[in-house]
PDB file of C-alpha atoms in Angstrom:
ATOM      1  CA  UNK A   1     -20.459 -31.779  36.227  1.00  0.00           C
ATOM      2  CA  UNK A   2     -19.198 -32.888  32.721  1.00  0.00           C
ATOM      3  CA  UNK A   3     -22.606 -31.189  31.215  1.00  0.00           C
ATOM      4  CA  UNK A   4     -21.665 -27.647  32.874  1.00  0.00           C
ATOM      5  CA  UNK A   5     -18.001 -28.053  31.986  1.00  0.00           C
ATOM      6  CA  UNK A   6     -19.113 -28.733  27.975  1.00  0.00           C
ATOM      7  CA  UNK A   7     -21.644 -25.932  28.680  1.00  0.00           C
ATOM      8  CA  UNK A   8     -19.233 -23.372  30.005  1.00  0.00           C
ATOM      9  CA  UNK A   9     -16.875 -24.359  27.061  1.00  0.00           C
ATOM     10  CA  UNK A  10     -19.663 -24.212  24.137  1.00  0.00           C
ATOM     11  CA  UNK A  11     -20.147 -20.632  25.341  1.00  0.00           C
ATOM     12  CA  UNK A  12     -16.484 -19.823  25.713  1.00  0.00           C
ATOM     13  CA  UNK A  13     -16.517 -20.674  21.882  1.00  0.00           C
ATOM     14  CA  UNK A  14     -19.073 -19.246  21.173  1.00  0.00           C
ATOM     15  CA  UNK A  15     -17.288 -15.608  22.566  1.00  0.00           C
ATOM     16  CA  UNK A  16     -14.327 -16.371  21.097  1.00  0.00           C
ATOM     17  CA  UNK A  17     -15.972 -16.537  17.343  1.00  0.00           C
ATOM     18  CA  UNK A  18     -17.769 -13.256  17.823  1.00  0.00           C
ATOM     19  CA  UNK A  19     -14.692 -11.308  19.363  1.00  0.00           C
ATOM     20  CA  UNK A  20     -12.563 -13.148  16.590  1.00  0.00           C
ATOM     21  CA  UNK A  21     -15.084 -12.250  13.505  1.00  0.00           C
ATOM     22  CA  UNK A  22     -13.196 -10.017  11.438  1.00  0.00           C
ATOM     23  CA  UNK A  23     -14.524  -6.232  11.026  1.00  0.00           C
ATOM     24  CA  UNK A  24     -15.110  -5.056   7.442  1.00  0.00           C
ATOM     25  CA  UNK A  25     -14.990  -1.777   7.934  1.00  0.00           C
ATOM     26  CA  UNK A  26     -11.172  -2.357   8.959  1.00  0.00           C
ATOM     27  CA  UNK A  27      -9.951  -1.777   5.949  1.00  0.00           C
ATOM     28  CA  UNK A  28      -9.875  -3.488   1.956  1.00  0.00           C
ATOM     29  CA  UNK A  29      -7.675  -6.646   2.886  1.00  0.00           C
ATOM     30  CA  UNK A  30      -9.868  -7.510   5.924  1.00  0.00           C
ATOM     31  CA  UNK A  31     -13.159  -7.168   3.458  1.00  0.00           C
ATOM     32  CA  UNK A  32     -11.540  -9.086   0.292  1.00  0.00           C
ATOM     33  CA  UNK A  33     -10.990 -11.796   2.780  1.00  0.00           C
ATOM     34  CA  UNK A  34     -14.361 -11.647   4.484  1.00  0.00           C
ATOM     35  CA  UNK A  35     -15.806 -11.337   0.768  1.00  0.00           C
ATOM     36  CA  UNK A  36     -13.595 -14.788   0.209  1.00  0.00           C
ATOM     37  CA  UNK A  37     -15.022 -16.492   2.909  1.00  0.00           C
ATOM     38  CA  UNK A  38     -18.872 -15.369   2.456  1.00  0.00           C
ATOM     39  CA  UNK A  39     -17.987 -16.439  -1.512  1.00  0.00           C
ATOM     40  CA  UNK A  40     -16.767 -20.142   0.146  1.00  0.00           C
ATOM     41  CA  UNK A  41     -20.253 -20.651   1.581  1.00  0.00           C
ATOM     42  CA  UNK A  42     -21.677 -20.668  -1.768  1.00  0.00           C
ATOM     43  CA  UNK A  43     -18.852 -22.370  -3.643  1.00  0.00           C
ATOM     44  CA  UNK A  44     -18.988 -25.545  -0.592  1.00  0.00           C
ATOM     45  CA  UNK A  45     -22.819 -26.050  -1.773  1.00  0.00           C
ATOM     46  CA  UNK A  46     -21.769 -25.978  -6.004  1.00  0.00           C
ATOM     47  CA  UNK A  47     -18.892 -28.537  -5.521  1.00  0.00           C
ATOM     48  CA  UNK A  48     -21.339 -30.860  -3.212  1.00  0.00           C
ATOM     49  CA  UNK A  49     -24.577 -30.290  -5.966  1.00  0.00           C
ATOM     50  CA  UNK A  50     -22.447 -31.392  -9.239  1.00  0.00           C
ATOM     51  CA  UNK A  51     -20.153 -34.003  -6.994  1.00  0.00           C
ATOM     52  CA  UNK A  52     -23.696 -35.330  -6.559  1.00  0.00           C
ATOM     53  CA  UNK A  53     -24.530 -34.747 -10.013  1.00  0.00           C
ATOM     54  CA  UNK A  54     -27.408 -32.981  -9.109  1.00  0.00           C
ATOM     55  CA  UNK A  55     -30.210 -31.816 -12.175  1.00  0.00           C
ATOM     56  CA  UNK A  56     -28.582 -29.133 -14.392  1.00  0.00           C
ATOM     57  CA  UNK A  57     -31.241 -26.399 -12.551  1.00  0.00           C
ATOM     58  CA  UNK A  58     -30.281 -27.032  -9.430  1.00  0.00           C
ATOM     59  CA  UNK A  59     -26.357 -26.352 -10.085  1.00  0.00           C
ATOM     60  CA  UNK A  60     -27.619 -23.540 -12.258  1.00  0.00           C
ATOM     61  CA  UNK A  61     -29.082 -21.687  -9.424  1.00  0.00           C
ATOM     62  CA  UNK A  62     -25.883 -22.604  -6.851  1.00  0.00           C
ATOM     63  CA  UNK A  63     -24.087 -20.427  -9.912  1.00  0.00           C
ATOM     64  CA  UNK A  64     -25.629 -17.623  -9.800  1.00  0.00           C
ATOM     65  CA  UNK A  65     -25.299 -17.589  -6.206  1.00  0.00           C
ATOM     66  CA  UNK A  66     -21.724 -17.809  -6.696  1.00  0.00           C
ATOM     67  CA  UNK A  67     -21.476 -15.832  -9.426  1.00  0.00           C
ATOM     68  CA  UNK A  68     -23.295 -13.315  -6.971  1.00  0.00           C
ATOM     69  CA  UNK A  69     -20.608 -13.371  -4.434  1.00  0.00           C
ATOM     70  CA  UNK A  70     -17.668 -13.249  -7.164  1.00  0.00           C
ATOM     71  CA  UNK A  71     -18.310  -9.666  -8.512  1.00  0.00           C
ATOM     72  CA  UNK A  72     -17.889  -8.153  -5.029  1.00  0.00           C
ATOM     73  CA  UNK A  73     -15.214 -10.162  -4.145  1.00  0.00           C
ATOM     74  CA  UNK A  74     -13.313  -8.768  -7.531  1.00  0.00           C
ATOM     75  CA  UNK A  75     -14.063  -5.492  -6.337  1.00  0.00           C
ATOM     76  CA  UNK A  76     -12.508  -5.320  -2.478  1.00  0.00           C
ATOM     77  CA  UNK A  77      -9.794  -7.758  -3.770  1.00  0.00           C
ATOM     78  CA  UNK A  78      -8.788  -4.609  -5.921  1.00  0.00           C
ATOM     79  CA  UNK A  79      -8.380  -7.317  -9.079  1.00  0.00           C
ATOM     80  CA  UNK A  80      -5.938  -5.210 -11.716  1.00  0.00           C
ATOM     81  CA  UNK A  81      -8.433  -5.432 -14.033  1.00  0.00           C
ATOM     82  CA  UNK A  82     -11.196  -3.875 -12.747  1.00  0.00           C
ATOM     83  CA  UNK A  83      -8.705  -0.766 -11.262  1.00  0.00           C
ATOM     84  CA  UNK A  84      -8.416   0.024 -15.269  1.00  0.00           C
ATOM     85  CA  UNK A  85     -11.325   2.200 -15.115  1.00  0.00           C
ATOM     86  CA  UNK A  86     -10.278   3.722 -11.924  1.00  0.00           C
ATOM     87  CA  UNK A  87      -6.875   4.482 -12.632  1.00  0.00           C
ATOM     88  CA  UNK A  88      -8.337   6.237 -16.152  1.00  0.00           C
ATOM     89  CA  UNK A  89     -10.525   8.236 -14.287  1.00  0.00           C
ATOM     90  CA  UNK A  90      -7.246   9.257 -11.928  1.00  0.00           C
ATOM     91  CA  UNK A  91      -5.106  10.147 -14.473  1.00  0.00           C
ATOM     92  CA  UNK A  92      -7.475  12.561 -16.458  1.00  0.00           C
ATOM     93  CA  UNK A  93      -8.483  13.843 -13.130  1.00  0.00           C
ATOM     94  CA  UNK A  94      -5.091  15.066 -11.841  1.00  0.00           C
ATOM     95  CA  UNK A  95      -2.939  14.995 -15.334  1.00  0.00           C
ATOM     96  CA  UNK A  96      -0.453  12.531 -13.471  1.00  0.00           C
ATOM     97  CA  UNK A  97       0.342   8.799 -13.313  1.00  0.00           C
ATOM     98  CA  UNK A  98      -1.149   7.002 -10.830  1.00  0.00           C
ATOM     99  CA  UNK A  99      -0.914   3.640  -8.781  1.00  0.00           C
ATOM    100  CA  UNK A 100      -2.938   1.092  -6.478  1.00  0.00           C
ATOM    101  CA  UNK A 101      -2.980   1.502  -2.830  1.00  0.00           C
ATOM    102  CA  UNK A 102      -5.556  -0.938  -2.011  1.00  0.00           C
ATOM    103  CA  UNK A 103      -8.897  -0.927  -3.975  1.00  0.00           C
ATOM    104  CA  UNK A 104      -8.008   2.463  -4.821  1.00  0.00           C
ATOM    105  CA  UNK A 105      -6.171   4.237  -7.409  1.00  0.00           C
ATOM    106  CA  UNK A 106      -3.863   7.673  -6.245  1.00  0.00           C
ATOM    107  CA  UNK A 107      -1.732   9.966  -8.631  1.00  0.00           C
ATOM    108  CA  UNK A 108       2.100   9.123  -7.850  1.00  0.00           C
ATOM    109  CA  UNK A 109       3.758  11.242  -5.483  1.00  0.00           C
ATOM    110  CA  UNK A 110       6.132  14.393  -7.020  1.00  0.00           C
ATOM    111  CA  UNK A 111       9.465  13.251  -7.974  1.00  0.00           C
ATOM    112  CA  UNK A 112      11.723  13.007  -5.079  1.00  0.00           C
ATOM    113  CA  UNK A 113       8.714  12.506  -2.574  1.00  0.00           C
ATOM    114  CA  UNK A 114       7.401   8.812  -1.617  1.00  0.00           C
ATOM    115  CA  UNK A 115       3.937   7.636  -0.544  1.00  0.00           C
ATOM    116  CA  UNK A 116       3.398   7.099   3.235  1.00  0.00           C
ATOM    117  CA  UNK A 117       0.244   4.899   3.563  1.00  0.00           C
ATOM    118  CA  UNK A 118      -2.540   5.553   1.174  1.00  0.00           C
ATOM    119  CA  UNK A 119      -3.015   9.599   1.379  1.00  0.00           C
ATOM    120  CA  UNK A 120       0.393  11.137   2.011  1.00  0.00           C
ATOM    121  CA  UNK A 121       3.405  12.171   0.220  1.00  0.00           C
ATOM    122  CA  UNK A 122       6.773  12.841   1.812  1.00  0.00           C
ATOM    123  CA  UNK A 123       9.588  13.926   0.568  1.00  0.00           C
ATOM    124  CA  UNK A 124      12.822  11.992   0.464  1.00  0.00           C
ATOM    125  CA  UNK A 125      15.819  12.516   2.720  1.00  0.00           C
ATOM    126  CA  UNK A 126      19.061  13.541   1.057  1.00  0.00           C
ATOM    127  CA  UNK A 127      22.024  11.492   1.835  1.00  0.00           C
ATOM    128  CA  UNK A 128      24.085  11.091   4.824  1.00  0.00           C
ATOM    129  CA  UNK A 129      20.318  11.988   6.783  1.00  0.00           C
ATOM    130  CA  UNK A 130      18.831   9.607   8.664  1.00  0.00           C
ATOM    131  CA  UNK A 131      15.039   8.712   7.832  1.00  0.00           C
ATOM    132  CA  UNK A 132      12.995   9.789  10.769  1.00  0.00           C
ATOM    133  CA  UNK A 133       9.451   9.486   9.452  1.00  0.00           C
ATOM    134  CA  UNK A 134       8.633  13.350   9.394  1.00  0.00           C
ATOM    135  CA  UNK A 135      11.554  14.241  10.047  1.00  0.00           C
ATOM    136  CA  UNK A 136      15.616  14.105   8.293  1.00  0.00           C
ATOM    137  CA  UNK A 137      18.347  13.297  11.501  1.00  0.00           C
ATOM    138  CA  UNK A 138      21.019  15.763  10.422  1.00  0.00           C
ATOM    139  CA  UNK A 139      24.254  13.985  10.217  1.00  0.00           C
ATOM    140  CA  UNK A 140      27.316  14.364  12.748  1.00  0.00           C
ATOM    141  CA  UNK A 141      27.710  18.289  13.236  1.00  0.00           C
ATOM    142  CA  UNK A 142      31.311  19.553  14.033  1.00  0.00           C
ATOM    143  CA  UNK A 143      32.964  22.186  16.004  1.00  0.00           C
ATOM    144  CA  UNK A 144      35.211  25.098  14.713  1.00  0.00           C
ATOM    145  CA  UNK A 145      37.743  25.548  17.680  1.00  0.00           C
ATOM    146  CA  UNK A 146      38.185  28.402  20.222  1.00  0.00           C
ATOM    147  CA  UNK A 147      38.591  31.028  17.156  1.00  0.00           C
ATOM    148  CA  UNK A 148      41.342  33.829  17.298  1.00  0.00           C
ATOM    149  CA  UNK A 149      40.724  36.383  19.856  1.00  0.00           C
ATOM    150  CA  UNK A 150      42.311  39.808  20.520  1.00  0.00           C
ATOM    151  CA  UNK A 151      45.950  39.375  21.732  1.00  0.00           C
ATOM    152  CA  UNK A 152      48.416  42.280  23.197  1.00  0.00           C
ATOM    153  CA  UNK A 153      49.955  43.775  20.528  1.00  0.00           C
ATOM    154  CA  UNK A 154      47.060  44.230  18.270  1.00  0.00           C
ATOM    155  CA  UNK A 155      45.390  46.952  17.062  1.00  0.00           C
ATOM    156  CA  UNK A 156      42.413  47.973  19.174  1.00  0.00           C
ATOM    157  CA  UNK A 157      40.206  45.797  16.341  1.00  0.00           C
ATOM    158  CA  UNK A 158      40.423  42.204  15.217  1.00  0.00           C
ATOM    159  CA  UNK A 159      41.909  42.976  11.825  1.00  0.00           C
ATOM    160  CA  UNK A 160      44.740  41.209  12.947  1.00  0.00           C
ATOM    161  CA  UNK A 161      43.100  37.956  14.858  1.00  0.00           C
ATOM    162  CA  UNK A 162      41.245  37.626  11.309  1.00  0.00           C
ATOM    163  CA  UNK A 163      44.530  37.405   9.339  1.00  0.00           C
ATOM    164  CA  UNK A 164      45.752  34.989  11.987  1.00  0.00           C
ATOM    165  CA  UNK A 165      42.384  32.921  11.012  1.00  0.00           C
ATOM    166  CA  UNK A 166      42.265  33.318   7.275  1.00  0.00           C
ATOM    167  CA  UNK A 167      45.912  32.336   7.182  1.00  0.00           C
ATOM    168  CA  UNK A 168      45.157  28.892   8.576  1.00  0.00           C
ATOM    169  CA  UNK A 169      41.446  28.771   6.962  1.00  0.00           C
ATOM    170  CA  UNK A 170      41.276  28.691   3.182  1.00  0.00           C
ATOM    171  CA  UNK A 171      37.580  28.721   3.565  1.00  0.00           C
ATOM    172  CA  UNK A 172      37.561  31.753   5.089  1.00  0.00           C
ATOM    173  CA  UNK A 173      37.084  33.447   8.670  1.00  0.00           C
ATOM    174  CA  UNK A 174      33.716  35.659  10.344  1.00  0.00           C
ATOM    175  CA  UNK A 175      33.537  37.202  13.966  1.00  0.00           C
ATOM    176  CA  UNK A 176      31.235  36.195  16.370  1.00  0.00           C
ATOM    177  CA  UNK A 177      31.226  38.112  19.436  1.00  0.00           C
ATOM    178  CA  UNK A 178      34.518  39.579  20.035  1.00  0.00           C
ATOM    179  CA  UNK A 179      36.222  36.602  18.618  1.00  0.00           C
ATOM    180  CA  UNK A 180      37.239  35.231  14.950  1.00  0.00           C
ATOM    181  CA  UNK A 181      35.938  31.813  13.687  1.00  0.00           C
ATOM    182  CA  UNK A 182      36.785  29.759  10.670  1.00  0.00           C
ATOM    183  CA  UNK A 183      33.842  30.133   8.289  1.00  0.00           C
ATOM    184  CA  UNK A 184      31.900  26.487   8.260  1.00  0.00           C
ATOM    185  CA  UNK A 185      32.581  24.421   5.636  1.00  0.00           C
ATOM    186  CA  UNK A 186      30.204  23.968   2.487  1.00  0.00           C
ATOM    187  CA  UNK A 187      26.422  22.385   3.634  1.00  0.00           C
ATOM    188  CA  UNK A 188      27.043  23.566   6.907  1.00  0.00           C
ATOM    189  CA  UNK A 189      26.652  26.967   9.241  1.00  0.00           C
ATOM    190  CA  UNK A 190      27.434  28.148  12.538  1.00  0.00           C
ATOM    191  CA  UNK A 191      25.005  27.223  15.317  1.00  0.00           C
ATOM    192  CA  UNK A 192      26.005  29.837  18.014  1.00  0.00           C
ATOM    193  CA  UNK A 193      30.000  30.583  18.097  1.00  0.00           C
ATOM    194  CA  UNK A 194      31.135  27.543  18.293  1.00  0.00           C
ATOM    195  CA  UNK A 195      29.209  24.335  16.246  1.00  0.00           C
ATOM    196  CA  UNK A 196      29.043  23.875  12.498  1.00  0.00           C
ATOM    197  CA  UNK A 197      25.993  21.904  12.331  1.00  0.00           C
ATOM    198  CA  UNK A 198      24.649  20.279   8.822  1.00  0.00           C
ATOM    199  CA  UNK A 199      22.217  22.927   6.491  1.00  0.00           C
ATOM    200  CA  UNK A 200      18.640  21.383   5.994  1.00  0.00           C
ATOM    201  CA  UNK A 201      17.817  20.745   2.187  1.00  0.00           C
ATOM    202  CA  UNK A 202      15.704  23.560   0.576  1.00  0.00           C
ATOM    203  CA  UNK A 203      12.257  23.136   1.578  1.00  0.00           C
ATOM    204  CA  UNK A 204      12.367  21.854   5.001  1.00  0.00           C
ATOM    205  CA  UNK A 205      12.835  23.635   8.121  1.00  0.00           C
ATOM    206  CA  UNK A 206      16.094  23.372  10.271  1.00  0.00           C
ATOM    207  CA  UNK A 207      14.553  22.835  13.895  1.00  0.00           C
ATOM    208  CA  UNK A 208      18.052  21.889  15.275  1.00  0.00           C
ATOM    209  CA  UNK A 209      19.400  18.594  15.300  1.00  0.00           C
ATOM    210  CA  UNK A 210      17.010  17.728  12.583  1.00  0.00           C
ATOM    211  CA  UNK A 211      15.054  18.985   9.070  1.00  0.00           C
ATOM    212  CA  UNK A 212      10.963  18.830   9.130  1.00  0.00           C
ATOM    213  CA  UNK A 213      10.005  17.166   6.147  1.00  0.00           C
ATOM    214  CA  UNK A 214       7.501  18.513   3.450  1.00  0.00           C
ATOM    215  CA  UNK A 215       4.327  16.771   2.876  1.00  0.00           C
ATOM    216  CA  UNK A 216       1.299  16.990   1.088  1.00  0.00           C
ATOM    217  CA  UNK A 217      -1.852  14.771   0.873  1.00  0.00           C
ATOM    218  CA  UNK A 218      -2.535  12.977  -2.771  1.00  0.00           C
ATOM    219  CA  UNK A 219      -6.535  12.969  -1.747  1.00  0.00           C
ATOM    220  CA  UNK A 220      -8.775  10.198  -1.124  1.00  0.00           C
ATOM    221  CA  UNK A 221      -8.353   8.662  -4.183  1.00  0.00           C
ATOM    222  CA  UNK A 222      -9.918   7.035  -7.037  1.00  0.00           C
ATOM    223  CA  UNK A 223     -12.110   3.724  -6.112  1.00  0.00           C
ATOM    224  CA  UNK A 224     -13.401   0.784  -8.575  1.00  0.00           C
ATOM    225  CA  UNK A 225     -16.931   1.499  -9.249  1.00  0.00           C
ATOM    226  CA  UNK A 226     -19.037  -1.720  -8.867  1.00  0.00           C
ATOM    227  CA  UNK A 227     -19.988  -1.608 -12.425  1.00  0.00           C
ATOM    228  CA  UNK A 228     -16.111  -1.928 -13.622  1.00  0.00           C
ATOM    229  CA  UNK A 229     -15.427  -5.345 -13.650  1.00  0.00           C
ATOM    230  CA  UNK A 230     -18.584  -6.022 -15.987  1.00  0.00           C
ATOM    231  CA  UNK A 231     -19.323  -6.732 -18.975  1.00  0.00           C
ATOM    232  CA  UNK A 232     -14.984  -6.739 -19.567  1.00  0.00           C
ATOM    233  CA  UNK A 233     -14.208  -8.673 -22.616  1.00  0.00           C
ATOM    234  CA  UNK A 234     -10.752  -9.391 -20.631  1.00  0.00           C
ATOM    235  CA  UNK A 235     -12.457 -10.841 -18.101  1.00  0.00           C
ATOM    236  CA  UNK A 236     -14.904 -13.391 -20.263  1.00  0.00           C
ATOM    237  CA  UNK A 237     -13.063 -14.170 -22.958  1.00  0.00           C
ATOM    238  CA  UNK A 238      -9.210 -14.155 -21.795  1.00  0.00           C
ATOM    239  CA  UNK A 239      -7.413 -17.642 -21.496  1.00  0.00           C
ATOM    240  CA  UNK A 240     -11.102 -19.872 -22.285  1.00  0.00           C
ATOM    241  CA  UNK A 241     -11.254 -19.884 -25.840  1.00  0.00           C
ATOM    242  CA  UNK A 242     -10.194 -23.777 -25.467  1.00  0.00           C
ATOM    243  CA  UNK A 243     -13.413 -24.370 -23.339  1.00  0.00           C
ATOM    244  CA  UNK A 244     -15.563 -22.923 -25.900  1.00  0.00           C
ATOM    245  CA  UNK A 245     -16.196 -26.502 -27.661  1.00  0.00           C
ATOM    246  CA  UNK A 246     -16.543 -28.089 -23.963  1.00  0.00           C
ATOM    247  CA  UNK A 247     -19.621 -29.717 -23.426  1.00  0.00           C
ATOM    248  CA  UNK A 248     -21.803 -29.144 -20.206  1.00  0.00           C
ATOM    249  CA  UNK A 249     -20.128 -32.508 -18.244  1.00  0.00           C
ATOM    250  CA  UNK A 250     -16.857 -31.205 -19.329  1.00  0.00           C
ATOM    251  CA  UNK A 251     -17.509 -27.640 -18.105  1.00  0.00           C
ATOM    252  CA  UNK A 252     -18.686 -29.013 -14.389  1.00  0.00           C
ATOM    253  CA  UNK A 253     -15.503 -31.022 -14.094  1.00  0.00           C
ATOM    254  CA  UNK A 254     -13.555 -27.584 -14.836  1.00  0.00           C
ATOM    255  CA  UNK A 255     -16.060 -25.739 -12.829  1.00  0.00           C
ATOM    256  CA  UNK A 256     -15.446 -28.296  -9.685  1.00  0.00           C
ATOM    257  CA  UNK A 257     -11.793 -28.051 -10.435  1.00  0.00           C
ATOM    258  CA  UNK A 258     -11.679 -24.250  -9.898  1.00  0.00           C
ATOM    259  CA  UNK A 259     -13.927 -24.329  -6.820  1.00  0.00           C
ATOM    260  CA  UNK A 260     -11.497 -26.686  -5.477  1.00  0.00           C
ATOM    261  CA  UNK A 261      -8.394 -24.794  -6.276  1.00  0.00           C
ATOM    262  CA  UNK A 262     -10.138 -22.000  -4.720  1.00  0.00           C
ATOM    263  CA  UNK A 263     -10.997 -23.152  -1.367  1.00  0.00           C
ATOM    264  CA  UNK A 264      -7.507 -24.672  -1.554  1.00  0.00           C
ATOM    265  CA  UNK A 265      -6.058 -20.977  -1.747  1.00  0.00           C
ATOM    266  CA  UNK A 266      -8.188 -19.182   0.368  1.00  0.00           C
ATOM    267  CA  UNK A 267      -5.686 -17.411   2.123  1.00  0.00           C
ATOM    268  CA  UNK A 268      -3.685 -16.012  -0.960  1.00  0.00           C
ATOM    269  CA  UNK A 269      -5.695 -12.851  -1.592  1.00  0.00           C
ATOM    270  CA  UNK A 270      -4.053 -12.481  -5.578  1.00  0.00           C
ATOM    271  CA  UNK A 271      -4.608 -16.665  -6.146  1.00  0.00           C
ATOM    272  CA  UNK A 272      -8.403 -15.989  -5.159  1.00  0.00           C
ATOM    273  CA  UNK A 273      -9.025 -13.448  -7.729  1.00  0.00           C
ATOM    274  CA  UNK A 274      -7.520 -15.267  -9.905  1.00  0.00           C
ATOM    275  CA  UNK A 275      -9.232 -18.312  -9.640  1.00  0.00           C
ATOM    276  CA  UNK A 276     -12.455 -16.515  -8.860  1.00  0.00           C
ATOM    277  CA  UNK A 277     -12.008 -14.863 -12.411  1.00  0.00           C
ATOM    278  CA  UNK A 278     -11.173 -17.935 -14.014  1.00  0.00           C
ATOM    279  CA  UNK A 279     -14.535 -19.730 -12.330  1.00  0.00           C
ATOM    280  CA  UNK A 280     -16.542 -16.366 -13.334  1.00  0.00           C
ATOM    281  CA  UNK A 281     -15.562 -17.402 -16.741  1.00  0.00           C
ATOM    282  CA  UNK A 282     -16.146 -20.967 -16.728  1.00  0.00           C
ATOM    283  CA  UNK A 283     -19.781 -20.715 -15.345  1.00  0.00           C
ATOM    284  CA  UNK A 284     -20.897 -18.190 -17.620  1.00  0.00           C
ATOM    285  CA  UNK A 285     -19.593 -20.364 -20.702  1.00  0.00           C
ATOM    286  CA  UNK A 286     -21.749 -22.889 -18.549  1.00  0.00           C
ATOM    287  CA  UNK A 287     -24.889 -20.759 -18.658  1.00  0.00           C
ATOM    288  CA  UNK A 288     -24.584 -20.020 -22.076  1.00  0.00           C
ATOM    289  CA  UNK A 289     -24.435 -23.448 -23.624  1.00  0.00           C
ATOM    290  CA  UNK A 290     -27.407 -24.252 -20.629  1.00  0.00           C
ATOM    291  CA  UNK A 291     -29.395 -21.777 -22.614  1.00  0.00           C
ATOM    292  CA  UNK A 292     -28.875 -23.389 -25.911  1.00  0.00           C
ATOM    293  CA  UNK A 293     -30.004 -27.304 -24.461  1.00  0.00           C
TER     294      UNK A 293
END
């Protein structure tokens, strides 16, 4: 009975792992931190191989696995450094500054319009609207009274109802119908004879109690090519000048130190780049002086 329970569970595990495993087609965080773990693999077998000091060759080899894994991983982590290129090629492409979204680099959005997600642009509500995604709530509209109709007495036209109005309107009065209204006042107009209701800022469309919003699409974008983060001088040479005089037992310890750190910070997306740069660094330092032996 125990043996079937154990086997039912093993299997029930077993599910769980492969409904749980993330998707990398999901999107750039979900891949930098599948990238992170697939990296881990390799780094777990380095820090065990010069723990147990293993021959120089040996840890050599676990390196350029690792080393391997690291240049992707800089790449779907979207590392600043290797979005220079990118965001170049985005800014002589569309004459306009641009920003990270991701592992891609977009021209900013027009002034007075903000991104929504990667692709889109909206434009900004004015104040006193409320934010409704694609739309702008109008605020509170108002009503203009009953208005001055014909009374006995008057002329057979409303010349006189409209100096009844304008003398109690400085704004000023309009018919609508067969009765006189007080004009709305400024940023508002009549909505049938009654209702001032709030104008729409230019550009949108007044659908009633709220403004559409313009919006236009930025593109897909301007991705790191896999060939950006190499062969950067910022990258090799940037903060290891001190290490340059290390020897090889000196450069493991550091090397170890960095794996450790990390593991240790696995779930800190900007920490892993930038201890995966600093370990990128460390072992090729590593494989140079190797060369020299």
């Amino acid at each position: 009975m125990q043996k079937n329970l154990l086997f039912i569970t093993a299997i029930l595990l077993l599910i769980s792992f492969s409904c749980s495993k993330p998707d990398r087609n999901l999107g750039n965080i979900l891949k930098c931190f599948a990238q992170i773990g697939d990296t881990i693999k390799d780094i777990t077998i380095l820090i065990a191989q010069i723990k147990e000091k293993e021959d120089l060759s040996t840890i050599l080899k676990s390196i350029g696995n690792v080393a391997g894994q690291i240049r992707p991983l800089l790449q779907q982590c979207s590392n600043p450094i290797c979005l220079d290129d990118a965001q170049k090629r985005c800014e002589q492409s569309t004459a306009k500054s641009c920003e990270q979204y991701g592992a891609i680099m977009y021209p900013k959005c027009d002034d007075g319009f903000y991104n929504v997600g990667c692709c889109l642009c909206e434009s900004q509500c004015p104040p006193g609207f409320r934010d409704d995604g694609l739309f702008c709530a109008k605020p509170e509209a108002y009503g203009r009274g009953v208005g001055y109709p014909w009374k006995f007495g008057d002329d057979l036209n409303l010349n006189n109802a409209l100096k009844r109005c304008e003398s109690e309107n400085s704004q000023g009065c309009e018919q609508n119908g067969l009765i006189i209204y007080p004009k709305c006042r400024q940023g508002f107009h009549s909505f049938g004879c009654c209702i001032c209701s709030p104008d729409c800022p230019s550009g949108t469309t007044d659908i009633g109690v709220s403004c559409t919003k313009p919006v236009y699409g930025r593109g897909f974008g301007y991705p790191i090519y896999y060939d950006d983060c190499s062969g950067k001088s910022s990258l090799q040479n940037k903060d290891s000048s001190e290490y340059q005089s290390a020897n090889t037992e000196q450069l493991l310890d550091k090397i170890l130190e960095l794996c450790q750190k990390f593991i240790e910070n696995k779930g800190d997306q900007d920490l892993s780049v930038k201890f995966a740069t600093e370990l990128s660094k460390m072992m090729a330092l590593l494989e140079v002086k190797s060369s020299k032996i």
